Coordinates of N, CA and C in Angstrom, one line a residue:
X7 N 10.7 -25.0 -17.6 CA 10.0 -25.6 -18.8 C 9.5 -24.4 -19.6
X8 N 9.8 -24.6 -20.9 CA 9.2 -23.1 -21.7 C 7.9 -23.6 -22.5
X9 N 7.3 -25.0 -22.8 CA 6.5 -25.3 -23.3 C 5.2 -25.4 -22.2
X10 N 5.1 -24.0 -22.0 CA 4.1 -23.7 -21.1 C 2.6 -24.2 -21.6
X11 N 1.5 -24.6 -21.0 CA 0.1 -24.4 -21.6 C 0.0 -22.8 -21.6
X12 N -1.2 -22.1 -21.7 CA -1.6 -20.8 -22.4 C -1.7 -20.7 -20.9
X13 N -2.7 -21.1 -20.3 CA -3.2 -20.5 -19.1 C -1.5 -20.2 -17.9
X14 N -1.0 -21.3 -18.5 CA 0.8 -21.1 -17.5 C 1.1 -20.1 -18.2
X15 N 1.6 -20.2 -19.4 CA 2.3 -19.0 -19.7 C 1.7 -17.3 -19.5
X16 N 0.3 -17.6 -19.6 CA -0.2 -15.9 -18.7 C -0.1 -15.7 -17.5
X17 N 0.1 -16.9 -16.2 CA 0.1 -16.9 -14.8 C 1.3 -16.3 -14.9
X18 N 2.6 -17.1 -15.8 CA 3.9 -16.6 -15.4 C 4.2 -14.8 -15.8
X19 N 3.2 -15.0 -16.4 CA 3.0 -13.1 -17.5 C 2.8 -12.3 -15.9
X20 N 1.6 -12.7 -15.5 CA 1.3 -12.3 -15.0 C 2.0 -11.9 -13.4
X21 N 2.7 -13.1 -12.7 CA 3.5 -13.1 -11.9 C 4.8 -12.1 -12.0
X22 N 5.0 -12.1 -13.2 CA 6.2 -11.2 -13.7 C 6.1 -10.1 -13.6
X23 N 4.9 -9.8 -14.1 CA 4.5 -7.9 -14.0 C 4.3 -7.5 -13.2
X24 N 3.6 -8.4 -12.1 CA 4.0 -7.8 -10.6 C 5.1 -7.9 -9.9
X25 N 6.0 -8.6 -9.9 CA 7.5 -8.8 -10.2 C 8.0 -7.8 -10.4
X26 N 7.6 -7.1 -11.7 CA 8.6 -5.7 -12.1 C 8.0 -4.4 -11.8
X27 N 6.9 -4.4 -10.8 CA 6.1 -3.1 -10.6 C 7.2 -2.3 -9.5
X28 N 7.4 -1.2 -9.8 CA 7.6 -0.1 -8.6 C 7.6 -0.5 -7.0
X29 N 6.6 -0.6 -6.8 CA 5.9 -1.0 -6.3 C 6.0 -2.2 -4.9
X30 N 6.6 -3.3 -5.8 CA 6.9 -4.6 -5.6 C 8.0 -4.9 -4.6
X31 N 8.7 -3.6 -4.6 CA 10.2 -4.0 -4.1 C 10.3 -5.5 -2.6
X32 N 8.9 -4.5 -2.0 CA 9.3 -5.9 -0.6 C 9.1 -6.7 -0.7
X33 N 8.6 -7.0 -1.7 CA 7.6 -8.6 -1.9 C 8.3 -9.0 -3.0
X34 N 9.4 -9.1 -3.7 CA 10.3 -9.7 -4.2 C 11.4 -10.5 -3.9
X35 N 12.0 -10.3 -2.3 CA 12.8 -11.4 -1.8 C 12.0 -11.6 -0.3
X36 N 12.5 -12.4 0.0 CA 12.5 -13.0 1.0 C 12.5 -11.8 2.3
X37 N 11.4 -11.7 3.1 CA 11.8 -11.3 4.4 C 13.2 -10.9 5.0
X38 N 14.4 -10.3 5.0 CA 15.4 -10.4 5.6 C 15.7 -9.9 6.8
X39 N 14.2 -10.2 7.6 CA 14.0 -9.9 9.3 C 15.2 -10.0 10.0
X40 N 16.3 -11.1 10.0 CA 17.3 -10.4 11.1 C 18.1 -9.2 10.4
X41 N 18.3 -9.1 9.7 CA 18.9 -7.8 9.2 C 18.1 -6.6 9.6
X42 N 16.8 -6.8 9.0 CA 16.0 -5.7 10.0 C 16.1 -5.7 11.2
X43 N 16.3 -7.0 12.3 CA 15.7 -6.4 13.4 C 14.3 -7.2 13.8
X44 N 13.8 -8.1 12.8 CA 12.4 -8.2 13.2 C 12.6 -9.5 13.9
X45 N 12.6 -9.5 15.2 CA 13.0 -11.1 15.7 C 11.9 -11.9 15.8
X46 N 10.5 -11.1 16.0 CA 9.4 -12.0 16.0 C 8.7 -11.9 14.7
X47 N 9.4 -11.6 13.6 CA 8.3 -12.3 12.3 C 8.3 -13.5 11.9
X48 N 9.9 -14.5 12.5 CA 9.1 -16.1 12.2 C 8.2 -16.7 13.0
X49 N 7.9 -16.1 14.3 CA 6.7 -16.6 15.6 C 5.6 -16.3 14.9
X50 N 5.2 -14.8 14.1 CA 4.0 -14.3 13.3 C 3.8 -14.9 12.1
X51 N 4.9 -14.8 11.4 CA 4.4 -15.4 9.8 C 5.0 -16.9 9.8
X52 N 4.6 -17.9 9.7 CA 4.6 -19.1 9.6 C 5.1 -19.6 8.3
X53 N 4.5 -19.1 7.6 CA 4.7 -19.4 5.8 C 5.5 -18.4 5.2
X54 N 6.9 -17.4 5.1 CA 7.1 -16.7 4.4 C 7.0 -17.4 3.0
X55 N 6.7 -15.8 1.9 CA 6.4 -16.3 0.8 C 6.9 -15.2 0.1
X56 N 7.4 -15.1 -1.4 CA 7.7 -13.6 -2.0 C 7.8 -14.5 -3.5
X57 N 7.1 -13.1 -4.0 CA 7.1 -13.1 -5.9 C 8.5 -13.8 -6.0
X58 N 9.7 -13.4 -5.7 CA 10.7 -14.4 -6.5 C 10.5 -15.7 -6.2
X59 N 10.4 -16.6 -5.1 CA 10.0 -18.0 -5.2 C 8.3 -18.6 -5.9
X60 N 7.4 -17.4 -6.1 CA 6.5 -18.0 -6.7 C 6.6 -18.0 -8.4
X61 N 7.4 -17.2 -8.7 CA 8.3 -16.7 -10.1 C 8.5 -17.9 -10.4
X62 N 9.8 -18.5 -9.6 CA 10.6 -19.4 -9.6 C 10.0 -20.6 -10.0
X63 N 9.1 -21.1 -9.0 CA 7.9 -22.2 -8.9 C 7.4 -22.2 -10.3
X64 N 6.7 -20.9 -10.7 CA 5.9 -21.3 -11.9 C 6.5 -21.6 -12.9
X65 N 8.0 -21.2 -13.0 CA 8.5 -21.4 -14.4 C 9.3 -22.8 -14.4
X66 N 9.3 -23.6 -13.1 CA 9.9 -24.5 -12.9 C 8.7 -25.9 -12.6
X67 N 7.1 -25.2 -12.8 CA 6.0 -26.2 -13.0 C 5.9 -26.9 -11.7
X68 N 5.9 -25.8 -10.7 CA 6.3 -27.2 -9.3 C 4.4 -27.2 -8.4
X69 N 3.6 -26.2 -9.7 CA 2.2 -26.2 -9.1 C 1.6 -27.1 -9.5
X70 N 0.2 -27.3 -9.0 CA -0.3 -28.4 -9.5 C -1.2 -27.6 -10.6
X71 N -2.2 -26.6 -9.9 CA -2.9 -25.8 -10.6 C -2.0 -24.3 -10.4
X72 N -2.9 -23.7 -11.3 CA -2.6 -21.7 -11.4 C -3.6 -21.2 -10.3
X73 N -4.5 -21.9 -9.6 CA -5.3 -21.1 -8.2 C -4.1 -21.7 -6.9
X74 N -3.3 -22.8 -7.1 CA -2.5 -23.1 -6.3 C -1.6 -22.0 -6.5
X75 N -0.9 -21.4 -7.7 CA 0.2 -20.4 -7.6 C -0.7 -19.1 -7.4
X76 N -1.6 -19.0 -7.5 CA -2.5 -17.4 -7.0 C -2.5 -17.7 -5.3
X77 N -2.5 -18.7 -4.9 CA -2.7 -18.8 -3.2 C -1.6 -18.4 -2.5
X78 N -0.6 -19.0 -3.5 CA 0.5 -18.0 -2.8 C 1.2 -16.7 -3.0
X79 N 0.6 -16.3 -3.7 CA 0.8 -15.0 -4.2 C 0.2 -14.2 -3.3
X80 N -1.5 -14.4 -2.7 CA -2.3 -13.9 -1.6 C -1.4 -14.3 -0.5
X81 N -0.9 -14.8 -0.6 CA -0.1 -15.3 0.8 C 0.8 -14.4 1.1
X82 N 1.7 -13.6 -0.1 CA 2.4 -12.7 0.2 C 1.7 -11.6 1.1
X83 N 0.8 -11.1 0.6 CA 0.1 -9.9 0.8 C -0.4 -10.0 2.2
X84 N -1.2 -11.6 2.7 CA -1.9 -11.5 4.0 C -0.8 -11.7 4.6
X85 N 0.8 -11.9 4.3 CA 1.8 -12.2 5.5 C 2.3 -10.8 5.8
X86 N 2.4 -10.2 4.8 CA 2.2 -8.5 4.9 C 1.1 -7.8 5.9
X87 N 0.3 -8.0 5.6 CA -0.9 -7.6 6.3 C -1.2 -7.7 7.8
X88 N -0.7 -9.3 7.8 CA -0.8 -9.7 9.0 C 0.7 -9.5 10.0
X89 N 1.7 -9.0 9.2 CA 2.8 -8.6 10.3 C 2.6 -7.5 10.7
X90 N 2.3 -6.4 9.8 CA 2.1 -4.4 9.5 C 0.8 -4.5 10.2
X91 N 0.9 -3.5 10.8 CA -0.3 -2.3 11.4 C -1.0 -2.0 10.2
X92 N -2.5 -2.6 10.2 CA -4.0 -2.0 9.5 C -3.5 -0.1 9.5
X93 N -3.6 0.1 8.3 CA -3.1 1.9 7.9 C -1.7 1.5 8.0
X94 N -0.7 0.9 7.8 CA 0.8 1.7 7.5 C 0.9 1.4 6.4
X95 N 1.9 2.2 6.0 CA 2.0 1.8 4.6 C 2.1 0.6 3.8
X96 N 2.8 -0.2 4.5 CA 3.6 -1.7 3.9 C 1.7 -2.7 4.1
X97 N 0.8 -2.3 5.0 CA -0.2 -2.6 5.0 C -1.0 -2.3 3.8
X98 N -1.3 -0.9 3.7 CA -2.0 -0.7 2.4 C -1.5 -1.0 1.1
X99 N -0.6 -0.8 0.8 CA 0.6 -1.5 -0.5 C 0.1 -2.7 -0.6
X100 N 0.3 -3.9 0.2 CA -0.5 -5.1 0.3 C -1.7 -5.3 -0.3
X101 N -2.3 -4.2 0.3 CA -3.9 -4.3 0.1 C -4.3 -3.9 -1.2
X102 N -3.4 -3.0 -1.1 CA -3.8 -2.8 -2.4 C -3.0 -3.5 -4.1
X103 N -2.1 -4.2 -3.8 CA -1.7 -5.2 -4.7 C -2.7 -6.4 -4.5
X104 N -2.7 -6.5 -3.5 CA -3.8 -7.8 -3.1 C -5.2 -7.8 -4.3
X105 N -5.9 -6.2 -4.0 CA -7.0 -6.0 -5.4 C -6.3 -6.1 -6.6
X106 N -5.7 -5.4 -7.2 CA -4.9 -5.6 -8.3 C -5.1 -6.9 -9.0
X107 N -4.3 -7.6 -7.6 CA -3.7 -9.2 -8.5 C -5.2 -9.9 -8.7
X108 N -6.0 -9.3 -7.6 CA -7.5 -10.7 -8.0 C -8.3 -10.1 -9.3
X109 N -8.1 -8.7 -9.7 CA -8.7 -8.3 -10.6 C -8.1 -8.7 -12.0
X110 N -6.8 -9.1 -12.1 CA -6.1 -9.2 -13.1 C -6.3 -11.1 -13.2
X111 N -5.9 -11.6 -12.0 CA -6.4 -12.9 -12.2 C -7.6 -13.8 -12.4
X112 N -8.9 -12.6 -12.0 CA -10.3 -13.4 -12.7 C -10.1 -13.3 -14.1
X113 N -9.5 -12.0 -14.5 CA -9.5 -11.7 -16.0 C -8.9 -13.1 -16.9
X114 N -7.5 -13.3 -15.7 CA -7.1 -14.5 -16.7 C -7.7 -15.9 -16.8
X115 N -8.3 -16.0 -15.9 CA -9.0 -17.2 -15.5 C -10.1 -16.9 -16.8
X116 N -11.1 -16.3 -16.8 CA -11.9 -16.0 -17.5 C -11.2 -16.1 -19.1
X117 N -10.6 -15.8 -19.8 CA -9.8 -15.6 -20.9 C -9.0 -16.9 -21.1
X118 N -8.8 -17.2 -20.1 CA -8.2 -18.9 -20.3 C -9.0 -20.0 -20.0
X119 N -10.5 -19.5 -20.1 CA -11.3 -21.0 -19.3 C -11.0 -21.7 -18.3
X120 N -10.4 -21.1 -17.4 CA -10.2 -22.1 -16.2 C -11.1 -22.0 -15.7
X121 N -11.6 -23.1 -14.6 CA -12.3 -23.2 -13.8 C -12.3 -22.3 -12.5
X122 N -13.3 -21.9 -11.5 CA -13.2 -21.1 -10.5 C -12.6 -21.3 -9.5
X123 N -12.2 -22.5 -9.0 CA -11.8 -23.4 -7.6 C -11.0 -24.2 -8.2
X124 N -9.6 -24.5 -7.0 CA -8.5 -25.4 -7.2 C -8.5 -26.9 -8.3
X125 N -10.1 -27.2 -7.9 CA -9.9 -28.5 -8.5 C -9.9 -28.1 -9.9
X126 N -8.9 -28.9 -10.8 CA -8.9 -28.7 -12.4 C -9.7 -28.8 -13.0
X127 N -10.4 -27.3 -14.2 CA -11.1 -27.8 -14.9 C -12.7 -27.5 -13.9
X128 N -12.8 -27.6 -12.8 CA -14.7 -27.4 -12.2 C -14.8 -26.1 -11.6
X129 N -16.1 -25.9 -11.9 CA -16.1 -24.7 -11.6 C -17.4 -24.9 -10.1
X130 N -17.0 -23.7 -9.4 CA -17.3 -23.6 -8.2 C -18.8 -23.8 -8.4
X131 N -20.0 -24.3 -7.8 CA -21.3 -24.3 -8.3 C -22.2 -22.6 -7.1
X132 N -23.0 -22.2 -7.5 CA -23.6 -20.6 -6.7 C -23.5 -21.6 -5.7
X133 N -23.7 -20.9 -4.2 CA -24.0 -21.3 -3.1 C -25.7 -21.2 -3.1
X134 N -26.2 -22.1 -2.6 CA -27.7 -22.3 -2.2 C -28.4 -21.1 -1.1
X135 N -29.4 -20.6 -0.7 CA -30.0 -19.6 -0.2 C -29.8 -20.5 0.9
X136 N -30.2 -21.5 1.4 CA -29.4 -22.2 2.5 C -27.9 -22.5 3.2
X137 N -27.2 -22.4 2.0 CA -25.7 -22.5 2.5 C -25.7 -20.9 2.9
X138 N -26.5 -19.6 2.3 CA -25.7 -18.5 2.7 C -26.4 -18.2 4.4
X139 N -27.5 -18.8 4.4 CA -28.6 -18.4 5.7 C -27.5 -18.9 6.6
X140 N -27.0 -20.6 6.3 CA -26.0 -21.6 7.9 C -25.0 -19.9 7.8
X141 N -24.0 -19.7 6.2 CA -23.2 -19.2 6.6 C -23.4 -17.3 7.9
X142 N -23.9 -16.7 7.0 CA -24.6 -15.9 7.9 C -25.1 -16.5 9.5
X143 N -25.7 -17.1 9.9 CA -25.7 -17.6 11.2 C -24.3 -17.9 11.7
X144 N -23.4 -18.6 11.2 CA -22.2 -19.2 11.8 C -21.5 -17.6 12.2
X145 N -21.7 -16.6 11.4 CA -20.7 -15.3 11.9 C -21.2 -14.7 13.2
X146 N -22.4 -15.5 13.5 CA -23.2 -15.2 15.0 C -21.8 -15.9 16.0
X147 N -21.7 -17.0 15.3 CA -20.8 -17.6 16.6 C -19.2 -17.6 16.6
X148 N -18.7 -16.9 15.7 CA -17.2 -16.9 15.9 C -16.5 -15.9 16.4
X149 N -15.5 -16.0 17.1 CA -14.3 -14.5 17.6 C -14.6 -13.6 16.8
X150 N -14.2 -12.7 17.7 CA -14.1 -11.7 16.5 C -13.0 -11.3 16.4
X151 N -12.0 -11.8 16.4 CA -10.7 -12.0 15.6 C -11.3 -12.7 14.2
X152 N -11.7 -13.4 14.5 CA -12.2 -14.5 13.3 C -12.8 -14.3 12.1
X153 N -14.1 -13.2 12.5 CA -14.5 -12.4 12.1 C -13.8 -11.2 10.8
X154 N -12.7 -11.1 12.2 CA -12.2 -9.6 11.3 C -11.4 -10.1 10.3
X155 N -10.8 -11.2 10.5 CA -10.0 -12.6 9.4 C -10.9 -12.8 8.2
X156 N -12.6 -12.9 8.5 CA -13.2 -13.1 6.9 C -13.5 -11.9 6.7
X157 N -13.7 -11.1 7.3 CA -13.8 -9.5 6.6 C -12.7 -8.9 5.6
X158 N -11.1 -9.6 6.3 CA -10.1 -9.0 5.7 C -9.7 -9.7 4.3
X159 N -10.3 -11.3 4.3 CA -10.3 -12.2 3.2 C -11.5 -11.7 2.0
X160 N -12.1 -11.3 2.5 CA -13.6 -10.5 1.5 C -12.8 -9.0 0.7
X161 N -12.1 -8.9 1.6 CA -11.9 -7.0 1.3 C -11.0 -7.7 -0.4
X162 N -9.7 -8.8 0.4 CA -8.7 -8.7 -0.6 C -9.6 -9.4 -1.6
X163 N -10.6 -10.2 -1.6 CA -11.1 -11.4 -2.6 C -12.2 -10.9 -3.4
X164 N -13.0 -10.4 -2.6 CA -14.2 -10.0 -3.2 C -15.0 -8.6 -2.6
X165 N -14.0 -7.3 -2.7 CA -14.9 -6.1 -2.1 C -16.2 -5.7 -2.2
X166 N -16.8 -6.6 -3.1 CA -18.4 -5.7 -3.7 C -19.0 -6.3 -2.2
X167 N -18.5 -7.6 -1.7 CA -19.6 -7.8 -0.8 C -19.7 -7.3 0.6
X168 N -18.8 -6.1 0.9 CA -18.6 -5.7 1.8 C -19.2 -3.8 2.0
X169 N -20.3 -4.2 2.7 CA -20.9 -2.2 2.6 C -20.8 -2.0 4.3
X170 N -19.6 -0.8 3.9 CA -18.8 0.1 5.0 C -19.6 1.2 5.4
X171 N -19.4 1.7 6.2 CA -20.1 2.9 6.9 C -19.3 3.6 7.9
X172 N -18.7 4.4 6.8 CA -17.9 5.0 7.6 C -18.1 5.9 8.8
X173 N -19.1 6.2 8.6 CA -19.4 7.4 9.8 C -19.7 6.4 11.5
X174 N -20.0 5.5 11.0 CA -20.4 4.3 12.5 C -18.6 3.7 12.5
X175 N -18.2 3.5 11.6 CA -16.8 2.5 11.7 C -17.3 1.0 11.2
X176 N -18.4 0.7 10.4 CA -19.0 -0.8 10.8 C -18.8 -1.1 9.4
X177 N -18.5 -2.5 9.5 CA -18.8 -2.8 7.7 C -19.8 -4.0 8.1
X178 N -20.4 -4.1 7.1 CA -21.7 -5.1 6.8 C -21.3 -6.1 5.6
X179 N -21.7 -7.3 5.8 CA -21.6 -8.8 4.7 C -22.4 -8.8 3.9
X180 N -22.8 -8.1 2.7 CA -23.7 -8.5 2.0 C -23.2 -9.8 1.7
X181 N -24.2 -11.0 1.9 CA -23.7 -12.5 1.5 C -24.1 -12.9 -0.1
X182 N -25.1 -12.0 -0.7 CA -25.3 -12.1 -2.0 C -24.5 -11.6 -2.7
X183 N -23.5 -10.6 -2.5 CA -22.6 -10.4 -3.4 C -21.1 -11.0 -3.7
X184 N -21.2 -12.3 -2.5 CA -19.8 -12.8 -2.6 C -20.0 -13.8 -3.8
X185 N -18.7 -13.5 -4.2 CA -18.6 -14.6 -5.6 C -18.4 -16.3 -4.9
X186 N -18.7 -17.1 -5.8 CA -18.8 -18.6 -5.5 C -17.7 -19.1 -4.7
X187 N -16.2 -18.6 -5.7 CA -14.9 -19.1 -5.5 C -14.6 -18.2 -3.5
X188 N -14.8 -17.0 -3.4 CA -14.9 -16.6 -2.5 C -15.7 -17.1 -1.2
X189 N -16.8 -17.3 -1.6 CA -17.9 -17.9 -0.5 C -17.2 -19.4 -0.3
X190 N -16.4 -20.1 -0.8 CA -16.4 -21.5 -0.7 C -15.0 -20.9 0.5
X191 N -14.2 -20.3 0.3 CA -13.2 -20.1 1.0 C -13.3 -19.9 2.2
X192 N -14.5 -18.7 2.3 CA -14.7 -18.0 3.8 C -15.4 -19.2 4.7
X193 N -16.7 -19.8 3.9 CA -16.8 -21.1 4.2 C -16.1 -22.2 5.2
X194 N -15.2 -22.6 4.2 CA -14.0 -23.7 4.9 C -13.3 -23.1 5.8
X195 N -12.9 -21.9 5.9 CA -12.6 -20.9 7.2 C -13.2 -20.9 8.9
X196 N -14.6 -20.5 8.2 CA -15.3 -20.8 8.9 C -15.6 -21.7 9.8
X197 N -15.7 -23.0 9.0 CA -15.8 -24.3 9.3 C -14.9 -24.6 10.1
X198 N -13.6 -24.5 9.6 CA -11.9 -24.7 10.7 C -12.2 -24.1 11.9
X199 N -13.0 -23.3 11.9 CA -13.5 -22.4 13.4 C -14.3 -23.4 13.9
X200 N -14.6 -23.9 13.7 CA -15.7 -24.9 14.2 C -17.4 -24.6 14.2
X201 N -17.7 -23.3 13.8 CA -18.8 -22.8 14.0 C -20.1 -23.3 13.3
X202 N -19.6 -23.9 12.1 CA -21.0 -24.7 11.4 C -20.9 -26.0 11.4
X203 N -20.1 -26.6 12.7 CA -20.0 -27.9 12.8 C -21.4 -28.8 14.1

């Protein structure tokens, strides 16, 4: 469909230019693990996902919203992330498209009036000094696999709220600096853990 709304036709802008980056090459088709060799990346990645099918998607209107086509777009990057060794390259590439794309995407969101969260049109409301105290307590009780799951979702979503120290190895949650749309995520994460239930 070419009679895009504004906010579609900059998703697809935008989808595109990371599409045509340098950069991009892996994340343009499809995984082609048995050619490589990779026999266990459909046991690991559950969801494959790549810019040409979210390309595809957008220009064929099959989202509901533009945070539904940004979810899969992070999808590429954490299925990256989550196959590659933390430091190799195909890891940091990720990670670092991963910032890129959220930087470029508040912008659009912001410039197109969208709202902050999936639902159309509403915007995420701050979290209460309460919701951040449960959520802070709840990181008392989860894996720390789990753990390192919302640390890794912070880094790609919202870096300000994460202060590293390098010389210990530790990173710390500032919970006031996570943005709304972020905090609601790590939240419902959370939650799936069972830990603020």
């Amino acid at each position: 469909m070419s009679n895009l709304s504004p906010e579609w036709q900059a998703m697809a802008k935008l989808v595109s230019q990371f599409y045509a980056k340098a950069d991009a090459e892996p994340f343009r088709e499809p995984v082609d693990w048995q050619s490589l060799g990779l026999f266990d990346y459909p046991q690991v990645i559950k969801k494959p996902m790549d810019l040409g099918l979210v390309k595809k998607k957008v220009n064929e209107s099959k989202y509901k919203s533009i945070h539904d086509a940004a979810d899969d777009v992070r999808l590429i990057w954490k299925n990256c992330m989550t196959y590659n060794a933390d430091g190799s390259d195909f890891y940091n590439l990720a990670q670092t498209m991963a910032k890129k794309f959220e930087e470029k995407f508040e912008k659009l969101c912001a410039q197109n009036d969208v709202g902050g969260y999936s639902l159309e049109g509403s915007n995420v409301d701050e979290p209460t000094i309460e919701d951040k105290r449960a959520f802070a307590k709840c990181l008392y009780k989860i894996t720390k696999e789990e753990l390192g799951k919302v640390i890794t979702d912070l880094e790609n979503k919202c870096p300000k709220a994460l202060i590293k120290n390098s010389a210990e190895d530790e990173v710390e949650i500032n919970v006031d600096n996570i943005s709304p749309m972020a905090f609601r995520e790590v939240v419902d994460y959370v939650n799936s853990c069972g830990a603020m239930g």
